[in-house]
Tab-separated table of C-alpha atoms and ligand atoms in Angstrom:
chain	number	residue	atom	x	y	z
A	1	MET	CA	102.456	189.263	111.673
A	2	PHE	CA	98.530	190.306	111.146
A	3	ALA	CA	96.496	189.399	113.752
A	4	ARG	CA	93.050	188.895	112.086
A	5	ARG	CA	89.343	188.763	113.471
A	6	VAL	CA	87.980	184.990	113.337
A	7	MET	CA	84.812	183.330	113.647
A	8	VAL	CA	85.136	179.340	114.081
A	9	VAL	CA	80.933	177.912	113.743
A	10	GLY	CA	80.666	174.388	115.408
A	11	THR	CA	82.638	174.011	118.672
A	12	GLY	CA	83.627	170.262	117.698
A	13	TYR	CA	86.650	168.422	117.319
A	14	VAL	CA	88.216	169.975	114.594
A	15	GLY	CA	86.095	173.289	115.819
A	16	LEU	CA	87.500	174.083	118.567
A	17	THR	CA	91.152	172.604	117.810
A	18	THR	CA	91.163	175.133	115.307
A	19	GLY	CA	90.215	177.811	117.443
A	20	ALA	CA	92.009	177.718	120.702
A	21	CYS	CA	95.558	177.072	117.983
A	22	LEU	CA	93.746	179.854	116.313
A	23	ALA	CA	93.618	181.637	118.766
A	24	SER	CA	97.391	180.810	120.288
A	25	LEU	CA	98.478	182.522	117.223
A	26	GLY	CA	97.415	185.894	117.743
A	27	HIS	CA	94.206	186.035	116.490
A	28	GLU	CA	90.397	186.839	117.193
A	29	VAL	CA	88.737	184.204	117.384
A	30	VAL	CA	84.721	183.876	118.101
A	31	CYS	CA	83.852	180.676	118.620
A	32	ALA	CA	80.009	180.134	118.040
A	33	ASP	CA	77.950	176.853	118.443
A	34	ILE	CA	74.116	175.892	119.192
A	35	ASP	CA	74.409	173.975	122.078
A	36	THR	CA	73.925	175.793	125.245
A	37	ALA	CA	75.486	174.070	127.839
A	38	LYS	CA	78.125	172.957	125.654
A	39	VAL	CA	79.029	176.654	125.227
A	40	GLU	CA	78.840	177.256	129.204
A	41	ARG	CA	80.787	174.207	129.493
A	42	LEU	CA	83.056	176.212	126.916
A	43	ARG	CA	83.642	179.688	128.908
A	44	ARG	CA	84.280	177.258	132.148
A	45	GLY	CA	86.907	175.936	129.995
A	46	VAL	CA	85.822	172.957	131.017
A	47	VAL	CA	86.157	170.491	126.840
A	48	ASP	CA	84.389	167.589	126.438
A	49	ILE	CA	87.142	165.537	123.878
A	50	VAL	CA	90.368	164.148	125.498
A	51	GLU	CA	92.623	166.233	123.723
A	52	PRO	CA	96.331	166.735	125.263
A	53	GLY	CA	96.811	169.934	125.882
A	54	LEU	CA	93.064	171.552	124.428
A	55	SER	CA	90.864	172.839	127.249
A	56	GLU	CA	94.779	174.062	129.018
A	57	LEU	CA	94.490	176.159	125.882
A	58	VAL	CA	90.816	177.403	125.796
A	59	SER	CA	91.264	177.990	129.204
A	60	GLU	CA	94.496	180.897	128.893
A	61	GLN	CA	93.230	181.988	124.847
A	62	THR	CA	90.268	182.793	127.172
A	63	SER	CA	91.585	184.522	130.246
A	64	ALA	CA	94.741	186.179	127.389
A	65	GLY	CA	90.813	187.282	125.417
A	66	ARG	CA	92.311	185.876	122.650
A	67	LEU	CA	88.926	182.954	122.820
A	68	SER	CA	85.055	183.628	123.477
A	69	PHE	CA	82.643	181.177	122.763
A	70	VAL	CA	78.793	182.389	122.064
A	71	VAL	CA	75.126	180.495	121.371
A	72	GLY	CA	74.442	180.390	117.866
A	73	ASN	CA	76.174	181.972	114.948
A	74	SER	CA	74.086	184.845	114.306
A	75	ALA	CA	75.199	185.999	118.270
A	76	ALA	CA	78.340	185.019	117.450
A	77	LEU	CA	78.342	187.651	114.760
A	78	ALA	CA	77.181	189.831	116.338
A	79	SER	CA	79.161	189.353	119.556
A	80	PHE	CA	81.874	191.347	116.709
A	81	GLU	CA	81.971	195.322	117.241
A	82	GLU	CA	80.552	197.391	114.680
A	83	GLY	CA	83.678	197.966	112.164
A	84	ARG	CA	85.133	195.006	113.223
A	85	SER	CA	83.864	192.108	112.088
A	86	PRO	CA	85.802	188.543	110.789
A	87	GLU	CA	87.631	188.751	107.837
A	88	VAL	CA	88.210	185.310	108.053
A	89	VAL	CA	85.417	182.228	108.984
A	90	PHE	CA	85.828	178.809	109.449
A	91	LEU	CA	83.338	176.304	108.975
A	92	CYS	CA	83.631	173.585	111.233
A	93	VAL	CA	80.201	171.845	110.827
A	94	PRO	CA	79.980	167.859	109.683
A	95	THR	CA	79.504	167.672	106.382
A	96	PRO	CA	79.247	163.669	105.204
A	97	MET	CA	78.764	161.872	102.278
A	98	GLY	CA	75.277	161.146	101.887
A	99	ALA	CA	74.114	158.237	99.349
A	100	GLY	CA	76.078	158.099	95.407
A	101	GLY	CA	78.984	160.789	96.780
A	102	VAL	CA	77.181	162.979	97.348
A	103	ALA	CA	77.499	165.663	99.722
A	104	ASP	CA	75.244	165.629	103.207
A	105	LEU	CA	75.901	170.448	103.589
A	106	ARG	CA	72.374	170.735	105.376
A	107	ALA	CA	74.510	171.782	108.024
A	108	VAL	CA	77.168	174.679	105.867
A	109	GLU	CA	73.769	175.338	103.748
A	110	SER	CA	71.247	176.538	107.143
A	111	VAL	CA	75.337	178.103	108.848
A	112	MET	CA	74.941	180.110	105.171
A	113	GLU	CA	71.350	180.792	105.449
A	114	GLU	CA	71.917	182.241	108.612
A	115	VAL	CA	74.602	184.423	108.460
A	116	GLY	CA	75.685	184.590	104.310
A	117	ALA	CA	73.697	188.013	103.866
A	118	SER	CA	75.393	189.397	106.636
A	119	LEU	CA	78.733	188.747	106.283
A	120	ALA	CA	80.586	191.921	105.522
A	121	PRO	CA	82.254	192.329	101.523
A	122	GLY	CA	86.035	190.467	101.604
A	123	THR	CA	85.339	187.983	104.456
A	124	VAL	CA	86.632	184.431	103.852
A	125	VAL	CA	84.315	181.535	103.990
A	126	VAL	CA	86.960	178.837	105.043
A	127	ASN	CA	85.541	174.906	105.020
A	128	LYS	CA	87.743	173.607	107.498
A	129	SER	CA	85.768	169.848	107.796
A	130	THR	CA	86.534	167.208	105.317
A	131	VAL	CA	84.612	167.088	102.703
A	132	PRO	CA	83.802	165.858	99.684
A	133	VAL	CA	85.536	166.917	96.476
A	134	GLY	CA	83.146	170.545	94.754
A	135	THR	CA	81.922	171.696	98.795
A	136	ALA	CA	84.229	174.566	97.547
A	137	GLU	CA	82.102	175.579	94.053
A	138	ARG	CA	78.236	174.553	96.395
A	139	THR	CA	79.448	176.611	99.451
A	140	ALA	CA	79.732	179.102	96.562
A	141	GLU	CA	77.145	178.965	94.886
A	142	MET	CA	74.748	178.698	98.495
A	143	LEU	CA	76.295	181.687	99.777
A	144	GLU	CA	75.524	183.999	95.819
A	145	ARG	CA	78.302	187.000	97.296
A	146	ALA	CA	80.442	187.705	94.968
A	147	ASP	CA	82.897	190.470	97.124
A	148	ILE	CA	83.554	186.818	99.348
A	149	GLY	CA	86.152	184.700	98.634
A	150	VAL	CA	85.456	180.523	99.104
A	151	VAL	CA	88.591	178.564	99.999
A	152	SER	CA	89.681	175.229	101.157
A	153	ASN	CA	91.687	174.373	103.739
A	154	PRO	CA	91.858	170.808	105.365
A	155	GLU	CA	92.508	169.532	108.497
A	156	PHE	CA	95.732	166.625	109.023
A	157	LEU	CA	95.253	165.934	112.366
A	158	ARG	CA	95.333	163.134	114.566
A	159	GLU	CA	93.282	161.580	117.782
A	160	GLY	CA	95.636	162.705	120.346
A	161	SER	CA	98.282	164.625	119.178
A	162	ALA	CA	95.584	167.350	117.502
A	163	VAL	CA	96.728	170.268	119.506
A	164	LYS	CA	100.631	169.648	118.444
A	165	ASP	CA	99.660	168.889	114.964
A	166	PHE	CA	97.687	171.586	114.049
A	167	LEU	CA	100.749	173.878	115.794
A	168	GLY	CA	103.616	171.785	114.062
A	169	PRO	CA	101.495	171.023	110.857
A	170	ASP	CA	103.415	169.187	107.714
A	171	ARG	CA	102.256	170.806	105.593
A	172	ILE	CA	99.957	174.238	105.583
A	173	VAL	CA	97.057	173.064	102.208
A	174	VAL	CA	94.527	176.278	100.935
A	175	GLY	CA	92.866	176.172	97.921
A	176	SER	CA	89.861	178.166	96.444
A	177	ASP	CA	89.622	179.811	93.552
A	178	ASN	CA	89.382	183.421	94.147
A	179	GLN	CA	93.743	183.586	94.927
A	180	ASP	CA	93.537	186.569	96.799
A	181	ALA	CA	90.507	184.807	99.489
A	182	ALA	CA	93.830	181.773	99.648
A	183	GLU	CA	96.188	184.021	100.401
A	184	ARG	CA	94.674	185.938	103.374
A	185	VAL	CA	94.077	182.035	104.796
A	186	ALA	CA	97.436	181.014	104.283
A	187	ALA	CA	98.387	183.980	105.878
A	188	LEU	CA	96.434	182.595	109.442
A	189	TYR	CA	98.952	180.160	109.079
A	190	ALA	CA	102.259	181.727	108.977
A	191	ARG	CA	104.371	182.133	111.643
A	192	LEU	CA	104.167	178.062	112.030
A	193	GLY	CA	106.332	177.991	108.901
A	194	ALA	CA	104.730	175.207	107.451
A	195	PRO	CA	105.298	174.151	103.865
A	196	THR	CA	102.044	175.699	102.252
A	197	VAL	CA	100.428	173.973	99.384
A	198	LEU	CA	98.839	176.829	97.619
A	199	THR	CA	95.698	175.435	94.759
A	200	ASP	CA	92.836	175.418	93.443
A	201	ALA	CA	89.582	174.215	95.697
A	202	ALA	CA	88.712	170.851	93.727
A	203	SER	CA	92.695	169.966	94.670
A	204	ALA	CA	92.672	170.876	98.637
A	205	GLU	CA	89.903	168.985	98.867
A	206	LEU	CA	90.696	166.151	96.628
A	207	MET	CA	94.155	165.840	99.046
A	208	LYS	CA	92.446	165.320	102.645
A	209	TYR	CA	91.323	161.949	100.905
A	210	ALA	CA	94.182	161.366	99.272
A	211	ALA	CA	96.688	161.519	102.690
A	212	ASN	CA	93.696	159.724	104.373
A	213	CYS	CA	93.834	156.095	101.876
A	214	PHE	CA	97.420	156.683	100.806
A	215	LEU	CA	97.598	155.870	105.480
A	216	ALA	CA	94.858	152.888	105.241
A	217	MET	CA	96.991	151.545	102.679
A	218	LYS	CA	100.218	151.482	103.922
A	219	LEU	CA	98.779	149.822	106.938
A	220	SER	CA	97.117	147.475	105.024
A	221	TYR	CA	99.829	146.452	103.375
A	222	VAL	CA	101.852	146.008	107.008
A	223	ASN	CA	98.622	144.299	108.044
A	224	ALA	CA	98.659	142.219	104.735
A	225	MET	CA	102.728	141.688	105.133
A	226	ALA	CA	102.209	140.675	108.649
A	227	GLU	CA	99.411	137.586	107.633
A	228	LEU	CA	102.871	136.564	104.752
A	229	CYS	CA	105.083	136.977	107.413
A	230	GLU	CA	103.395	134.438	110.024
A	231	ARG	CA	103.219	131.410	106.522
A	232	VAL	CA	107.037	132.299	106.197
A	233	GLY	CA	108.260	132.315	109.244
A	234	ALA	CA	109.527	136.109	108.505
A	235	ASP	CA	108.733	138.630	111.446
A	236	ILE	CA	107.295	141.278	110.823
A	237	ALA	CA	108.956	143.977	113.352
A	238	ASP	CA	112.392	143.142	111.343
A	239	VAL	CA	110.550	143.840	108.009
A	240	THR	CA	108.807	146.872	109.145
A	241	GLU	CA	111.981	148.591	110.673
A	242	GLY	CA	114.068	147.189	107.577
A	243	ILE	CA	111.745	148.637	104.385
A	244	GLY	CA	111.080	152.121	107.469
A	245	TYR	CA	114.380	153.622	106.932
A	246	ASP	CA	114.418	154.236	103.372
A	247	ARG	CA	113.199	157.772	103.294
A	248	ARG	CA	110.747	156.602	100.237
A	249	ILE	CA	108.735	154.336	102.878
A	250	GLY	CA	109.119	155.401	106.497
A	251	GLN	CA	109.531	154.646	109.763
A	252	ALA	CA	105.700	155.330	111.122
A	253	PHE	CA	102.746	154.183	109.905
A	254	LEU	CA	104.417	150.874	110.468
A	255	SER	CA	102.625	148.936	113.281
A	256	PRO	CA	100.544	145.554	112.481
A	257	GLY	CA	97.335	146.072	114.489
A	258	PRO	CA	93.472	144.500	114.458
A	259	GLY	CA	93.104	146.828	111.540
A	260	TRP	CA	92.382	150.274	110.852
A	261	GLY	CA	89.395	152.134	112.865
A	262	GLY	CA	87.963	156.135	113.724
A	263	SER	CA	86.238	159.016	113.114
A	264	CYS	CA	88.389	159.635	109.823
A	265	LEU	CA	89.757	156.328	107.582
A	266	PRO	CA	86.865	154.265	107.452
A	267	LYS	CA	84.548	157.250	106.356
A	268	ASP	CA	87.100	158.963	103.693
A	269	THR	CA	88.524	155.755	102.310
A	270	HIS	CA	84.934	154.712	101.833
A	271	ALA	CA	83.885	158.683	100.030
A	272	LEU	CA	85.839	158.659	97.930
A	273	LEU	CA	85.181	154.831	96.387
A	274	GLN	CA	81.997	157.055	96.017
A	275	VAL	CA	83.661	159.853	94.142
A	276	ALA	CA	85.544	157.639	92.016
A	277	ASP	CA	82.328	155.535	91.782
A	278	ALA	CA	80.606	158.222	90.364
A	279	ALA	CA	83.398	159.618	88.083
A	280	ASP	CA	83.284	156.150	86.604
A	281	PHE	CA	86.948	155.019	87.497
A	282	GLU	CA	87.736	151.467	88.625
A	283	PHE	CA	89.466	152.241	91.902
A	284	ARG	CA	91.198	149.108	92.669
A	285	LEU	CA	93.939	149.107	95.176
A	286	LEU	CA	91.328	151.646	97.464
A	287	ARG	CA	88.813	148.435	97.353
A	288	ALA	CA	91.874	146.251	97.827
A	289	THR	CA	92.493	147.809	100.563
A	290	ILE	CA	89.018	148.415	102.844
A	291	ASP	CA	88.694	144.504	101.881
A	292	THR	CA	92.031	143.699	103.672
A	293	ASN	CA	90.470	145.472	106.817
A	294	THR	CA	87.203	144.337	106.693
A	295	ARG	CA	89.134	140.939	106.602
A	296	GLN	CA	91.721	141.199	108.902
A	297	ARG	CA	88.900	141.470	112.432
A	298	GLN	CA	87.732	138.883	110.783
A	299	ARG	CA	91.812	137.130	111.011
A	300	ILE	CA	91.817	138.047	114.479
A	301	VAL	CA	88.756	136.609	115.479
A	302	ASP	CA	90.314	132.892	113.978
A	303	LYS	CA	93.437	133.346	115.491
A	304	VAL	CA	92.054	133.817	119.314
A	305	ARG	CA	89.562	130.567	117.217
A	306	LEU	CA	92.600	128.509	117.117
A	307	ALA	CA	94.429	129.625	120.760
A	308	VAL	CA	92.010	128.692	122.856
A	309	THR	CA	90.771	125.407	120.743
A	310	GLY	CA	94.165	124.162	118.630
A	311	LYS	CA	91.573	124.372	116.377
A	312	ARG	CA	90.452	126.356	113.075
A	313	THR	CA	87.164	125.630	113.144
A	314	GLY	CA	86.342	125.590	116.927
A	315	SER	CA	84.266	126.549	119.077
A	316	LEU	CA	84.131	130.306	121.414
A	317	SER	CA	80.602	129.303	122.334
A	318	ARG	CA	80.450	130.367	125.956
A	319	VAL	CA	84.387	130.836	125.823
A	320	ARG	CA	85.031	133.951	128.190
A	321	LEU	CA	87.802	136.669	127.086
A	322	CYS	CA	88.686	139.125	128.624
A	323	LEU	CA	89.085	142.424	125.824
A	324	LEU	CA	91.930	145.001	127.186
A	325	GLY	CA	91.433	148.763	125.005
A	326	LEU	CA	88.111	149.159	123.254
A	327	THR	CA	88.894	152.789	121.749
A	328	PHE	CA	89.649	152.516	118.050
A	329	LYS	CA	93.732	153.421	119.011
A	330	ALA	CA	95.398	154.627	122.686
A	331	GLY	CA	95.390	157.829	124.500
A	332	THR	CA	90.808	159.103	123.590
A	333	ASP	CA	87.948	157.932	124.211
A	334	ASP	CA	87.187	157.619	121.109
A	335	LEU	CA	84.361	154.390	120.076
A	336	ARG	CA	84.085	155.581	116.405
A	337	ASP	CA	84.574	152.365	114.384
A	338	SER	CA	86.487	151.148	116.349
A	339	PRO	CA	88.049	148.134	115.212
A	340	ALA	CA	87.398	146.659	119.045
A	341	LEU	CA	84.716	146.743	118.635
A	342	ALA	CA	83.757	145.010	115.464
A	343	ILE	CA	86.253	141.796	116.720
A	344	ALA	CA	83.786	142.467	119.925
A	345	ALA	CA	81.078	142.192	117.606
A	346	LEU	CA	82.205	139.170	116.290
A	347	LEU	CA	83.169	136.860	119.020
A	348	ARG	CA	79.986	137.447	120.281
A	349	GLN	CA	78.124	136.580	117.429
A	350	ALA	CA	80.583	133.519	117.677
A	351	GLY	CA	79.142	132.623	120.729
A	352	ALA	CA	81.780	134.115	122.850
A	353	GLU	CA	81.175	135.742	126.693
A	354	LEU	CA	83.166	139.116	127.464
A	355	VAL	CA	84.993	141.103	130.452
A	356	GLY	CA	86.246	144.515	128.730
A	357	PHE	CA	88.326	147.004	130.452
A	358	ASP	CA	89.587	150.693	128.764
A	359	PRO	CA	92.005	153.238	130.558
A	360	ALA	CA	88.827	155.760	129.361
A	361	PHE	CA	86.533	154.458	131.048
A	362	VAL	CA	87.559	154.219	134.507
A	363	ASP	CA	86.614	156.400	137.890
A	364	GLY	CA	89.315	158.033	139.895
A	365	PRO	CA	92.665	160.125	139.429
A	366	GLU	CA	93.111	157.199	136.675
A	367	ALA	CA	90.815	158.765	134.678
A	368	LEU	CA	90.829	160.705	131.580
A	369	LYS	CA	88.614	163.162	132.479
A	370	PHE	CA	86.162	163.234	129.261
A	371	ARG	CA	82.961	163.242	130.882
A	372	ASP	CA	82.483	166.657	132.884
A	373	GLY	CA	82.899	164.147	136.662
A	374	GLU	CA	79.948	162.525	134.634
A	375	PRO	CA	79.791	158.110	135.468
A	376	ALA	CA	82.362	155.666	133.847
A	377	PRO	CA	80.381	153.957	132.136
A	378	SER	CA	79.408	149.543	132.790
A	379	GLU	CA	78.825	149.434	129.468
A	380	VAL	CA	79.782	149.562	126.329
A	381	GLU	CA	77.738	148.368	123.174
A	382	GLY	CA	77.299	145.569	124.638
A	383	VAL	CA	80.490	144.429	126.921
A	384	PRO	CA	80.176	145.188	130.619
A	385	LEU	CA	83.331	147.009	131.697
A	386	ALA	CA	85.233	145.937	134.525
A	387	ALA	CA	87.023	148.276	136.556
A	388	ASP	CA	90.441	147.507	136.146
A	389	ALA	CA	91.915	144.187	134.395
A	390	VAL	CA	92.925	141.743	136.574
A	391	SER	CA	89.163	142.344	137.677
A	392	ALA	CA	88.695	142.190	133.573
A	393	ALA	CA	90.668	138.725	132.596
A	394	GLN	CA	88.508	136.579	136.317
A	395	GLY	CA	88.371	133.573	135.338
A	396	ALA	CA	89.776	134.473	131.297
A	397	GLU	CA	90.615	132.313	128.788
A	398	ALA	CA	91.670	134.776	126.826
A	399	VAL	CA	93.271	137.974	127.121
A	400	LEU	CA	93.186	139.942	123.826
A	401	VAL	CA	94.776	143.467	124.172
A	402	LEU	CA	93.131	145.292	121.689
A	403	THR	CA	94.316	148.988	121.910
A	404	GLU	CA	98.104	149.887	122.383
A	405	TRP	CA	97.611	152.018	125.965
A	406	ALA	CA	101.281	152.251	127.651
A	407	GLN	CA	99.493	151.021	131.285
A	408	PHE	CA	98.770	147.285	129.414
A	409	ARG	CA	103.002	146.325	128.802
A	410	SER	CA	103.568	147.293	132.186
A	411	LEU	CA	100.197	145.260	133.936
A	412	ASP	CA	101.689	142.474	136.421
A	413	TRP	CA	101.028	139.803	133.546
A	414	SER	CA	102.042	137.423	136.565
A	415	VAL	CA	98.065	138.553	138.878
A	416	MET	CA	96.835	138.484	135.097
A	417	ALA	CA	97.965	134.587	134.644
A	418	ALA	CA	96.662	134.318	138.538
A	419	ALA	CA	93.249	135.550	137.281
A	420	MET	CA	93.269	133.688	134.162
A	421	LYS	CA	91.147	130.059	133.613
A	422	ARG	CA	93.893	129.173	130.845
A	423	PRO	CA	97.186	130.978	129.735
A	424	ILE	CA	96.639	133.103	126.492
A	425	VAL	CA	96.949	136.342	125.092
A	426	VAL	CA	96.583	137.184	122.003
A	427	ASP	CA	98.051	140.613	121.054
A	428	THR	CA	96.740	142.350	118.334
A	429	ARG	CA	98.848	145.544	118.685
A	430	ASN	CA	101.949	143.536	119.416
A	431	VAL	CA	102.256	145.615	122.152
A	432	VAL	CA	103.548	143.493	125.515
A	433	ASP	CA	107.270	141.628	125.066
A	434	PRO	CA	106.594	138.086	124.444
A	435	ALA	CA	109.152	137.245	127.024
A	436	THR	CA	107.324	139.085	130.173
A	437	LEU	CA	104.556	137.042	128.631
A	438	ARG	CA	105.942	133.518	128.856
A	439	ARG	CA	107.741	134.790	132.558
A	440	ALA	CA	104.050	134.042	133.670
A	441	GLY	CA	103.648	131.626	132.556
A	442	LEU	CA	101.774	132.899	129.557
A	443	THR	CA	101.617	131.673	125.746
A	444	ALA	CA	101.490	135.331	123.413
A	445	VAL	CA	100.285	135.282	120.268
A	446	GLY	CA	100.881	138.543	118.335
A	447	LEU	CA	100.509	139.647	114.824
A	448	GLY	CA	103.515	138.570	112.265
A	449	ARG	CA	105.713	136.893	114.522
A	450	ARG	CA	107.818	133.963	113.898
A	451	THR	CA	108.051	133.008	117.525
A	452	ASP	CA	103.941	132.755	118.029
A	453	PHE	CA	102.158	129.591	119.736
A	454	GLY	CA	99.560	128.931	116.757
A	455	GLU	CA	101.765	129.976	113.966
A	456	GLU	CA	103.982	127.872	113.633
B	501	UDX	C1	93.422	159.992	110.925
B	501	UDX	C2	94.776	160.795	109.947
B	501	UDX	O1	96.244	159.940	110.922
B	501	UDX	C3	94.976	162.442	110.039
B	501	UDX	O2	96.200	162.958	109.462
B	501	UDX	C4	93.577	162.014	109.253
B	501	UDX	O3	93.357	164.334	110.429
B	501	UDX	C5	91.928	161.997	110.670
B	501	UDX	O4	92.540	160.553	110.831
B	501	UDX	P1	93.270	159.581	113.356
B	501	UDX	O5	92.140	158.839	112.963
B	501	UDX	O6	93.257	160.577	114.809
B	501	UDX	O7	94.029	160.234	112.898
B	501	UDX	O8	93.387	157.872	113.729
B	501	UDX	P2	95.589	157.766	113.236
B	501	UDX	O9	96.176	157.783	114.631
B	501	UDX	O10	95.876	157.824	112.013
B	501	UDX	O11	95.459	155.600	113.270
B	501	UDX	C6	94.382	156.315	112.260
B	501	UDX	C7	94.014	154.037	113.214
B	501	UDX	O12	95.343	153.422	112.367
B	501	UDX	C8	93.681	153.616	113.969
B	501	UDX	O13	93.043	152.214	114.299
B	501	UDX	C9	95.236	153.619	114.726
B	501	UDX	O14	95.107	152.471	115.264
B	501	UDX	C10	95.412	152.179	113.118
B	501	UDX	N1	97.221	152.008	113.197
B	501	UDX	C11	97.266	153.430	113.376
B	501	UDX	C12	97.619	151.213	113.060
B	501	UDX	O15	97.283	149.501	112.932
B	501	UDX	N2	99.248	151.353	113.241
B	501	UDX	C13	99.642	152.337	112.710
B	501	UDX	O16	101.330	151.781	113.179
B	501	UDX	C14	99.608	153.883	112.752
């Protein structure tokens, strides 16, 4: 195994995971960030992101001398010894999609302006962040250096299992119009023994969107199927179990929910739609995937309305509702494009009074240590937060389960029932056992289930 000298630009979610994991594979990694306070925290082993195993890996690799953090890109480059400059530079900076499908590559541009001319001949520059198709080509144009290869090496990391995903990938994708540069990047991962797809830059860039949009489509399909189950008296859990045994479909990513969200799926589906529009391609299937997801949020509100008022057109004005889980999924403190917050906004518009509880936003030993000792917030986007689930349920006319935190399953639901004004639980993730809820005297409303109140 050849240990390589690697520089990682940006210590966000992707950059930090990449840096720490590459160090754990034996490479010598220097991570650069412009945020001085963040670099200082990282040097102390404090990781701001909630990601299992990441802070341990950062501390371990820092102590082993394979991972270090430097403020600024030029300083990071200069930190490599004379004659031992980085062989590979990973760009892990934000690359948002601007209007009309045009990539906003200002962050990449400024990095290239700062250090592009100082890179040693033969260095490989890698785009790791999800980037619009054509970014590798544009990066090469900005660099104006024929002696430097530009490679696209998209990440496929899920929040909450990023380290595991990085070190046990389903595949490694490396795309470049410079074969030698691509092979050198692929070699960084050789120890992982994962299938490796070597391709051109545009195909690698498109592959990331193709994967995430397919996953979004799978979820929209399941959510639509759950709705159909309710109408025809079928059960979505049995239907998905049955179809999941078909190896071409697979069991993963088949749970119905309040709609998909997070930092990737919503952004990437819209980005691919823009790519398609710009290429004059009417991607109807993708548009329907997004529309189904938008509709799913309204569908949850309609379910709450029916459960609480008994009428499809009943009023939720001044109805107190308890929201369990506000992040976009369990195991994270990430609120970006969270379906729970979108549903909260719709419920507030309908006049409901909301109180939330999320295990990611509590103080105490149970809390996820996500803010370096900062106290938990008292509200999230206008939803006041209670310290525990029972306090949040006090006087509520219904409890909504919006993320699949394991502790919601094991709550003492009879204590919850005693705190509530009316005994209704709308479980948008089908995570709490309906029989447990019924034993606690609660009416369980889920997604795509035969037995649910309001669906017969
Ligand atoms: C996703 C991709 O999985 C990952 O490969 C890519 O690199 C980044 O985007 P992430 O955003 O961390 O990862 O979340 P993921 O676990 O994929 O979930 C996405 C959304 O779908 C969440 O809102 C989640 O709650 C929802 N989901 C997922 C379901 O509703 N049902 C499921 O069965 C799975």
